[in-house]
XYZ file of C-alpha atoms in Angstrom:
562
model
C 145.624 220.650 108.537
C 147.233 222.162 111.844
C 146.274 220.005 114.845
C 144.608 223.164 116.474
C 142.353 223.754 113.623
C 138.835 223.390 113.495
C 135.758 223.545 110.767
C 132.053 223.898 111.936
C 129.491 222.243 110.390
C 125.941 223.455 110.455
C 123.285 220.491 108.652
C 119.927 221.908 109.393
C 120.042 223.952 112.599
C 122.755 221.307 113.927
C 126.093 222.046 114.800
C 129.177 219.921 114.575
C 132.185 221.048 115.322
C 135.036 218.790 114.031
C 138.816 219.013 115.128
C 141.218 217.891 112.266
C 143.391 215.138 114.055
C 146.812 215.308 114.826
C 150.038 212.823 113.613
C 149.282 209.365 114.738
C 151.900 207.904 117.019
C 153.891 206.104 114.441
C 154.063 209.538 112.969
C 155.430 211.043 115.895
C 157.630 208.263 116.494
C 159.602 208.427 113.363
C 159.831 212.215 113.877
C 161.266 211.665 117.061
C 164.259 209.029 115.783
C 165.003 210.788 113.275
C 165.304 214.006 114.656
C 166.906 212.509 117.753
C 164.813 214.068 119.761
C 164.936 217.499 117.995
C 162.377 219.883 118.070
C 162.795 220.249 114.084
C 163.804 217.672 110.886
C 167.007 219.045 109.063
C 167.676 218.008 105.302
C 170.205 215.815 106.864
C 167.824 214.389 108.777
C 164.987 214.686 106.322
C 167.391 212.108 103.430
C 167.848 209.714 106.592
C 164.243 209.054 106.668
C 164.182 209.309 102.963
C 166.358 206.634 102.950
C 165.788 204.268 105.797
C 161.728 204.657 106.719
C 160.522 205.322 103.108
C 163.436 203.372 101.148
C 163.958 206.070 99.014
C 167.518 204.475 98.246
C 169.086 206.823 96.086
C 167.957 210.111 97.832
C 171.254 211.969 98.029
C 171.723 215.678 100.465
C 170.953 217.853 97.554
C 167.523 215.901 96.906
C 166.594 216.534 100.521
C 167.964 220.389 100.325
C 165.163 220.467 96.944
C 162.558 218.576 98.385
C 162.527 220.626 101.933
C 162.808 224.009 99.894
C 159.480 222.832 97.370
C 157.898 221.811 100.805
C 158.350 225.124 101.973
C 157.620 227.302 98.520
C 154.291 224.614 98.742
C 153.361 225.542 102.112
C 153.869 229.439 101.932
C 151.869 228.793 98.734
C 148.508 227.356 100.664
C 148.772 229.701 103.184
C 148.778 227.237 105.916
C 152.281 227.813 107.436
C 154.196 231.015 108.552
C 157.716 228.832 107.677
C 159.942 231.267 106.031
C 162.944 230.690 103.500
C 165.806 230.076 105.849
C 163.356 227.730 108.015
C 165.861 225.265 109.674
C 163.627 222.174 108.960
C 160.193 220.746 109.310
C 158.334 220.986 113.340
C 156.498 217.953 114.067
C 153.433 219.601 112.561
C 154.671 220.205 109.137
C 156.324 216.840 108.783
C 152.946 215.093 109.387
C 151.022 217.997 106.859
C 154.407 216.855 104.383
C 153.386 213.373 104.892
C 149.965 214.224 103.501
C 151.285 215.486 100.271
C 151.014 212.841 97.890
C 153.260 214.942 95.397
C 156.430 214.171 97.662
C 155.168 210.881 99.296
C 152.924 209.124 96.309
C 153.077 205.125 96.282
C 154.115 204.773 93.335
C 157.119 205.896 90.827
C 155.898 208.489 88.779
C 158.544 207.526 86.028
C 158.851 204.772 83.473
C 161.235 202.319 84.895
C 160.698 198.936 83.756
C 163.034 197.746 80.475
C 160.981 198.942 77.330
C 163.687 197.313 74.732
C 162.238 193.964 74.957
C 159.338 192.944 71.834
C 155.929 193.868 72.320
C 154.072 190.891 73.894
C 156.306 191.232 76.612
C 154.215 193.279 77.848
C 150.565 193.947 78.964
C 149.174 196.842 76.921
C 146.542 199.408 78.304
C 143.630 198.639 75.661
C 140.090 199.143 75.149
C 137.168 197.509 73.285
C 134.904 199.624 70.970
C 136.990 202.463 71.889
C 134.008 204.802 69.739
C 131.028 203.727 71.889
C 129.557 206.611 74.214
C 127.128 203.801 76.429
C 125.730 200.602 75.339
C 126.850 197.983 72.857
C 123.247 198.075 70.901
C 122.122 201.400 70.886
C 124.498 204.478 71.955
C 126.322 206.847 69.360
C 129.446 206.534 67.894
C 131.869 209.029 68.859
C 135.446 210.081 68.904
C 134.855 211.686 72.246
C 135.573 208.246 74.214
C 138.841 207.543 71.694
C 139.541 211.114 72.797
C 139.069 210.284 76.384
C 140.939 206.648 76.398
C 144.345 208.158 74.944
C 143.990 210.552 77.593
C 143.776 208.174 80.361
C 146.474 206.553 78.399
C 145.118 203.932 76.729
C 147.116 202.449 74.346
C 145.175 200.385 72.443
C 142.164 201.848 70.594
C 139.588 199.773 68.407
C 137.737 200.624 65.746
C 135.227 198.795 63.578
C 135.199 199.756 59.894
C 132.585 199.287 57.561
C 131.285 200.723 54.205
C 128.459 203.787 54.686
C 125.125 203.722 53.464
C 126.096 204.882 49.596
C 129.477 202.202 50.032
C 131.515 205.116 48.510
C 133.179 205.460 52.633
C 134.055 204.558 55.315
C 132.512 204.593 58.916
C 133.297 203.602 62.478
C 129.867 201.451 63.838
C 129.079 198.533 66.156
C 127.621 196.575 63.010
C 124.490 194.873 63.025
C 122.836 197.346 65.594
C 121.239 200.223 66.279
C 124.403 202.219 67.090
C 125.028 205.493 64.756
C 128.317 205.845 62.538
C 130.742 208.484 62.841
C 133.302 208.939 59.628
C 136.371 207.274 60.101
C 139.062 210.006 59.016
C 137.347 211.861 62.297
C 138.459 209.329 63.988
C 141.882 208.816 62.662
C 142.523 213.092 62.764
C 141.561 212.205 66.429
C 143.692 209.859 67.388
C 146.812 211.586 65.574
C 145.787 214.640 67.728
C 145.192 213.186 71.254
C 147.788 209.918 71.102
C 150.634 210.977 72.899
C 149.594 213.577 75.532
C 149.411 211.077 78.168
C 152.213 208.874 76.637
C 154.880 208.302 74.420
C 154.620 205.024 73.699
C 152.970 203.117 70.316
C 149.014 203.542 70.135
C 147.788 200.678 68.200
C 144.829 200.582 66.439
C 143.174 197.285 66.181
C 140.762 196.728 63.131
C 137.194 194.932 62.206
C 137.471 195.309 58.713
C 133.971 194.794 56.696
C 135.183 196.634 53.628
C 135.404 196.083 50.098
C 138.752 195.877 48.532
C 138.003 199.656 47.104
C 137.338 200.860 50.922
C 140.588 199.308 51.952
C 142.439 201.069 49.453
C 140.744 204.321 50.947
C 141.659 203.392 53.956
C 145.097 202.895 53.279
C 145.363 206.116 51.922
C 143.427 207.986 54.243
C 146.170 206.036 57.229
C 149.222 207.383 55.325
C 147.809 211.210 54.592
C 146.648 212.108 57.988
C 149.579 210.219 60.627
C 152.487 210.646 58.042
C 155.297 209.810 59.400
C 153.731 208.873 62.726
C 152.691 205.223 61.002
C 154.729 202.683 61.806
C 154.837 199.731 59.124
C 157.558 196.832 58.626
C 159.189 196.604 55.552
C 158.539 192.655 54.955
C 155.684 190.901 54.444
C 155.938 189.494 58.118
C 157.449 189.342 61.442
C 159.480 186.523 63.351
C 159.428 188.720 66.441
C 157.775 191.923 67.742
C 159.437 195.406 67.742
C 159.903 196.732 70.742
C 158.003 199.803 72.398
C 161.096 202.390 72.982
C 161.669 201.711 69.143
C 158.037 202.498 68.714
C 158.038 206.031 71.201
C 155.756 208.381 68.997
C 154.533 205.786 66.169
C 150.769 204.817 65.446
C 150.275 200.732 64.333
C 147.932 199.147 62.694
C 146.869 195.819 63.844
C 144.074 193.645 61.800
C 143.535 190.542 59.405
C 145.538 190.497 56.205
C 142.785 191.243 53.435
C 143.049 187.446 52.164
C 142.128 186.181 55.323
C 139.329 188.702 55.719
C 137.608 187.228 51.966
C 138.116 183.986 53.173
C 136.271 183.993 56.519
C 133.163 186.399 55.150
C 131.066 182.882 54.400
C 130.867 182.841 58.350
C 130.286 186.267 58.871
C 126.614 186.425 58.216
C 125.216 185.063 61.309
C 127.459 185.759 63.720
C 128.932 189.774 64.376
C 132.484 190.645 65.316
C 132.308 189.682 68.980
C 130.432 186.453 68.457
C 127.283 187.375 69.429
C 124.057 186.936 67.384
C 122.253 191.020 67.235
C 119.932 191.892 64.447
C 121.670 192.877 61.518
C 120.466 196.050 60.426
C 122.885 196.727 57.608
C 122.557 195.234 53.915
C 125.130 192.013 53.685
C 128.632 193.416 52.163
C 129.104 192.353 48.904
C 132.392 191.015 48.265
C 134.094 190.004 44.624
C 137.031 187.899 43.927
C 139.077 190.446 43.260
C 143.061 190.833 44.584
C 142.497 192.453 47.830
C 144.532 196.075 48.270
C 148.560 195.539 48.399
C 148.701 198.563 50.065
C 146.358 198.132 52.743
C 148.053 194.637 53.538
C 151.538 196.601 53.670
C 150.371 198.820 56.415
C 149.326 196.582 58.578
C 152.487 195.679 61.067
C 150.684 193.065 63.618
C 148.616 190.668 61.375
C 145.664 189.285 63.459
C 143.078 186.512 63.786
C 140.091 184.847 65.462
C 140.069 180.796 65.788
C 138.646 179.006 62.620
C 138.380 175.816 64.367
C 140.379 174.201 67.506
C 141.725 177.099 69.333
C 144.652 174.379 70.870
C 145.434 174.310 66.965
C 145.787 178.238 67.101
C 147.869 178.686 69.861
C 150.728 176.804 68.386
C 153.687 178.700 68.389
C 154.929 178.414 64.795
C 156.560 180.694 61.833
C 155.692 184.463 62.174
C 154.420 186.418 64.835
C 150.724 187.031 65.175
C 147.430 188.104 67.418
C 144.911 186.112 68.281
C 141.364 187.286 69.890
C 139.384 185.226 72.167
C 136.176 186.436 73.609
C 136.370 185.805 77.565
C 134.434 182.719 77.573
C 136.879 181.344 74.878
C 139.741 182.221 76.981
C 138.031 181.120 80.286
C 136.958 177.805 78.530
C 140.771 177.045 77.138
C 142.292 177.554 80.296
C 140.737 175.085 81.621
C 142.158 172.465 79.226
C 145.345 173.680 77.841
C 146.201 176.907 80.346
C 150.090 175.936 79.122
C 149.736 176.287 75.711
C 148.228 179.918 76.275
C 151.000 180.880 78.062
C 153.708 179.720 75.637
C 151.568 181.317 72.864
C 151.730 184.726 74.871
C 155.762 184.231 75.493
C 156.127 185.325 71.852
C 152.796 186.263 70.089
C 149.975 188.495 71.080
C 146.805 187.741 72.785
C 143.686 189.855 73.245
C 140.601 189.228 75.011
C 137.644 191.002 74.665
C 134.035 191.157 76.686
C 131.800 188.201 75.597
C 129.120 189.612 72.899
C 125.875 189.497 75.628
C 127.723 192.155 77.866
C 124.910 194.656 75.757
C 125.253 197.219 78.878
C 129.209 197.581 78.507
C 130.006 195.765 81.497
C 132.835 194.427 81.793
C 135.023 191.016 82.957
C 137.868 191.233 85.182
C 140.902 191.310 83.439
C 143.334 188.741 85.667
C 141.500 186.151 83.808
C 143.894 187.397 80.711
C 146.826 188.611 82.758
C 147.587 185.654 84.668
C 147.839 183.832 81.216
C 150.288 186.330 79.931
C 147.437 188.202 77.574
C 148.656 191.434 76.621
C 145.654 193.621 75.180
C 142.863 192.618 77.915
C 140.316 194.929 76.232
C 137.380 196.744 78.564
C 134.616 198.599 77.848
C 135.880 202.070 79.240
C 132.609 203.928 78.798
C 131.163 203.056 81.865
C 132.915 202.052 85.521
C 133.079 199.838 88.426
C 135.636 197.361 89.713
C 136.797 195.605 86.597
C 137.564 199.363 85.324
C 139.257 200.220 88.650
C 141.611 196.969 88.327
C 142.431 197.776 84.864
C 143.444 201.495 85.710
C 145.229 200.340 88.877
C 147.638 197.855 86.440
C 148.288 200.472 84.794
C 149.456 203.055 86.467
C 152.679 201.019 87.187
C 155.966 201.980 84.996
C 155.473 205.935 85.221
C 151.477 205.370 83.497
C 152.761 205.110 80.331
C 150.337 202.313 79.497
C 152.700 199.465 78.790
C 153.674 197.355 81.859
C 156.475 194.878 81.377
C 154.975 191.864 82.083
C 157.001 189.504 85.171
C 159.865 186.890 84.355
C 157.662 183.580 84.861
C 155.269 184.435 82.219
C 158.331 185.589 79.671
C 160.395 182.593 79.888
C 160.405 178.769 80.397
C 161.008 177.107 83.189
C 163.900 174.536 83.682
C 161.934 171.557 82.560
C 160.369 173.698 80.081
C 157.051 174.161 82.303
C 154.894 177.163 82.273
C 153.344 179.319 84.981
C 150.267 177.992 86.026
C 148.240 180.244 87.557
C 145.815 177.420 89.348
C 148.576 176.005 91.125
C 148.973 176.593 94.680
C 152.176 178.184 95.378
C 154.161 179.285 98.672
C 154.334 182.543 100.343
C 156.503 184.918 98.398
C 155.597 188.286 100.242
C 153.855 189.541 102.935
C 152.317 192.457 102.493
C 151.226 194.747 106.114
C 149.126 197.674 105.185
C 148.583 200.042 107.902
C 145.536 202.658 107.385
C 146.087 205.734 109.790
C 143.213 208.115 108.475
C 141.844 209.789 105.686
C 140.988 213.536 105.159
C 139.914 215.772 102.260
C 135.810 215.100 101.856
C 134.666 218.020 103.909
C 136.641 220.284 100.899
C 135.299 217.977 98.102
C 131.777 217.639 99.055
C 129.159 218.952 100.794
C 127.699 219.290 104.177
C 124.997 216.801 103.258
C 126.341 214.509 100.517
C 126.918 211.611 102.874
C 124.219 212.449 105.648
C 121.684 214.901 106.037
C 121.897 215.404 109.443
C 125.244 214.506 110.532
C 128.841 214.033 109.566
C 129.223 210.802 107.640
C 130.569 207.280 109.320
C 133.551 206.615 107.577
C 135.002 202.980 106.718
C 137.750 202.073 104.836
C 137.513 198.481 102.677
C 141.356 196.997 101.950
C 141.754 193.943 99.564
C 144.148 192.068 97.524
C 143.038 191.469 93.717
C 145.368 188.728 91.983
C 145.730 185.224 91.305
C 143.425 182.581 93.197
C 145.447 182.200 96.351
C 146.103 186.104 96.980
C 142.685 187.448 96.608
C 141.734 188.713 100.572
C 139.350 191.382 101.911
C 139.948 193.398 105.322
C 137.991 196.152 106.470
C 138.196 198.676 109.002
C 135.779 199.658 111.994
C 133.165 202.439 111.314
C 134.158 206.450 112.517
C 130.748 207.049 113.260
C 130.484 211.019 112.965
C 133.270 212.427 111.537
C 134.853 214.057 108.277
C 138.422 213.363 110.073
C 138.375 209.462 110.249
C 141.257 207.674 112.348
C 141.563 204.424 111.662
C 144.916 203.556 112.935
C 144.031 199.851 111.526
C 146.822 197.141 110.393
C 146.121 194.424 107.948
C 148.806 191.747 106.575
C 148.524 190.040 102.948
C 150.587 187.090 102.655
C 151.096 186.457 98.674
C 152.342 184.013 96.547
C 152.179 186.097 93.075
C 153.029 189.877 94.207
C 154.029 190.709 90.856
C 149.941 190.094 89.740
C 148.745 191.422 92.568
C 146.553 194.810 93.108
C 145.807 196.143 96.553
C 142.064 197.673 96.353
C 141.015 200.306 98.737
C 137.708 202.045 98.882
C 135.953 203.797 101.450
C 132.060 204.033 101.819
C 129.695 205.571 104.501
C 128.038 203.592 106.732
C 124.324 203.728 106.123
C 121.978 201.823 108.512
C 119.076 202.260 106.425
C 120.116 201.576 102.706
C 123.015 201.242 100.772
C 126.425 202.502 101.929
C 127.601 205.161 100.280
C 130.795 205.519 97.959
C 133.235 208.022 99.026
C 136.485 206.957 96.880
C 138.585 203.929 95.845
C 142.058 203.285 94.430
C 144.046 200.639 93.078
C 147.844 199.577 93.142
C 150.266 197.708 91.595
C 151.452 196.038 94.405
C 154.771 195.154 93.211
C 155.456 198.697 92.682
C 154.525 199.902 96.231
C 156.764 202.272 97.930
C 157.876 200.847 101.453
C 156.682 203.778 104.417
C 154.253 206.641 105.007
C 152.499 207.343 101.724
C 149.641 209.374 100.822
C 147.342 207.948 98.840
C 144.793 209.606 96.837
C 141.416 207.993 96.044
C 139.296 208.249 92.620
C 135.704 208.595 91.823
C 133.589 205.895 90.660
C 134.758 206.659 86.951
C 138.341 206.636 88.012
C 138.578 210.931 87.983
C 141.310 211.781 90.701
C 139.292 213.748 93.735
C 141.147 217.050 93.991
C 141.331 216.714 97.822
C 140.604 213.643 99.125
C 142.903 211.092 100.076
C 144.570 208.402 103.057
C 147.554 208.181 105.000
C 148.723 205.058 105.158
C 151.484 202.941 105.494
C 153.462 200.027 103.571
C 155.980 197.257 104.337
C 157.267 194.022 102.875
C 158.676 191.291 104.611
């Protein structure tokens, strides 16, 4: 990305010759006090800008020393510099190409940081609903290529729904009462034991809808203890008066469902409705059920015992006796915070809440999830077999605290007030934060696509959309003008955010292509945790539309708090 550099671009007989830019001024600015007027950036000076411009607090001499020499080994290694060994520091030209490099100057921490000794719903968990569906909610195969898939993006929280197959002598994972196809259940499970901890060490949970006999349970119990071993995590009692905590849990699978006695009990109002609430045809024979003592030694596996509302969900959310989950559908949720948004959040200071996508959603769309985080709900389950901006908010929560998929949730939805009040996320509350986001440019779609992916006839017209996802009061939208023309865009654009709730808060960027005669065309998005921003230059790479990392695309932009 020298300044001097050029590409040529020929669309169809027409030429276009395109001249990478060089640093922006701010760029050259910095360079200049922190070099004092040097023609190159020593270590030394390299940690003061480390430390002062980019807050990297804790950068000490030999971190510079490290980070200059894998600059250098990086840059000999693309071929695009003739710096050699005992270089004595970065020219202005390979400090802005440094900038670029999001593996020295990411946004974000690439290491779990927050406190992971506190219980389990003190957190919000990375989770997904119907984690076996390949498409729709009616008609698409079951699979464990999408459970495969979630752990890898680091989903924490997988979901399967059981049921007996069509001789009752096993079990199957199926969206009951539709025209999806079963696959076998200990695929499933070898699955999951295989693929849950690449991305993460933290506890996978699986989460249950259990339509089985009490023979099938016993299976099930057994088939659980053969294939994780050691990897299952169950409590020793009968119940819990608080949640363990995920470092305890660092390599340990979970089960998470309704005790067996609770599951007879509620099958009299099973038969109309399926698990998500929602009437669909039901294409199965009705489960028989006896009266016989359900399986002790399924009901001993299970570690977080669950639930769905019998009657007034106010009634459910009162915090009494043992810990326990609770699922609402979204419109439940959406519907209860408008009367009682208080006793939500004190049911989510010690319990667990999940929400899941209202029973209609036959596409696998999905809601967006703030409606459960700003309530304190820790498994906000989505559909992650398709994409779009609910997706994009749920992978931008999460890759806060290293990507691990658990994200210590903030200190007003964890504790009481002084006068024992609650957050309320309705309220309007002051400033905390303001938020300045500078976008410089953007490079990296003239390696990534091709001449005529954007337009057929002529570079693309790049513009960059910037907004604030949170709470109410801190949702904003800026955008930048159009670079008519150009695979280089410079934006040099400045935007400020004021927030009340930055620890909520996720700061959305996408660019498109301007088209005058249709629809604009995607080009890449991203989203961040704001409260995990790094302060200073940062490079900042954008994902496709189902949240795959481009290999070459990405911004340089800028960050500061005040």
């Amino acid at each position: 990305m020298a300044t001097d550099s050029y590409k040529i671009f020929n669309c169809f007989n027409r030429k276009f010759t395109i001249t990478e830019p060089g640093p922006p001024s701010d760029v050259k600015q910095a360079f200049s006090d922190f070099t004092a007027g040097a023609s190159s950036m020593s270590s030394d000076h390299l940690r003061r800008f480390l430390t002062e411009h980019q807050a990297e607090m804790d950068c000490t001499p030999s971190d510079s020393d490290r980070i200059l020499k894998q600059w250098r080994k990086h840059d000999q290694d693309q071929k695009s510099s003739t710096v050699t060994a005992d270089s004595p520091g970065l020219t202005l030209d390979e400090f802005f190409r440094f900038l670029f490099l999001d593996d020295f100057n990411h946004p974000l921490k690439s290491q779990v940081h927050h406190d992971m000794n506190a219980p389990l719903s003190h957190y919000f968990i990375y989770t997904g609903h119907n984690s076996y569906l390949t498409g729709n909610q009616l008609s698409s195969d079951s699979s464990d290529v999408p459970i495969i898939k979630a752990l890898q993006r680091g989903v924490r929280v997988i979901e399967l729904d059981l049921w007996p197959n069509s001789t009752k002598d096993d079990i199957v994972v199926v969206h009951g009462r539709t025209l999806t196809s079963p696959v076998s259940l200990i695929q499933c499970l070898k699955s999951i034991k295989e693929y849950a901890f690449v991305q993460s060490h933290y506890p996978v949970i699986i989460t249950l809808e259990d339509h089985l006999t009490p023979d099938l349970q016993a299976k099930l119990a057994e088939m659980a203890t053969q294939i994780f071993g050691e990897l299952l995590y169950y409590p020793q009692t009968d119940s819990l008066t608080e949640f363990p905590t995920p470092e305890s849990l660092k390599g340990r699978i979970l089960i998470s469902t309704k005790p067996p006695k609770e599951y007879l009990e509620s099958k009299d109002n099973e038969k109309e409705l399926d698990d998500e609430g929602s009437t669909t045809p039901d294409l199965t024979n009705e489960l028989e059920t006896d009266d016989r003592q359900s399986a002790p030694e399924y009901k001993r596996l299970i570690t977080i015992h669950a639930g769905k509302p019998k009657g007034d969900v106010q009634d459910e959310l009162k915090v009494v006796g043992d810990v326990r989950r609770l699922s609402l559908s979204e419109q439940a949720l959406e519907k209860a915070s408008d009367s009682y948004g208080d006793d939500i959040v004190r049911f989510t200071q010690k319990n667990i809440l999940r929400v899941y996508p209202k029973g209609t959603r036959l596409n696998s769309s999905n809601y967006k999830p703030h409606i459960g985080w700003t309530y304190g709900a820790q498994m906000v389950a989505l559909n992650m077999q398709g994409y779009g901006k609910s997706l994009w908010f749920m992978e931008g929560m999460f890759r806060a605290n290293g990507g691990c998929g658990y994200v210590k949730k903030p200190e007003f939805l964890i504790q009481k007030g002084s006068h024992n009040e609650v957050f309320d996320p309705k309220r309007t509350l002051p400033v905390k934060k303001i938020l300045t986001v500078k976008v410089y440019m953007g490079n990296g779609w003239s390696t990534d696509f091709s001449q005529t992916d954007f337009d057929t006839y002529s570079p693309p017209d790049f513009y960059a959309k910037v907004g604030i996802v949170g709470v109410p009061g801190d949702i904003g939208k800026k955008k930048t003008r159009v670079i008519s023309n150009n695979w280089f865009p410079v934006w040099d654009e400045e935007f400020e955010f004021p927030l009340a709730v930055p620890e909520l808060a996720l700061l959305r960027i996408e660019v498109r292509d301007d088209d005058k005669h249709g629809k604009d065309d995607f080009c890449g998005q991203t989203c961040l945790p704001v409260s995990e921003l790094k302060s200073g230059f940062r490079s900042v790479p954008l994902y496709d539309e189902k949240g795959e990392k481009l290999k070459s695309v990405k911004l340089l932009m800028r960050f500061q708090f005040r």
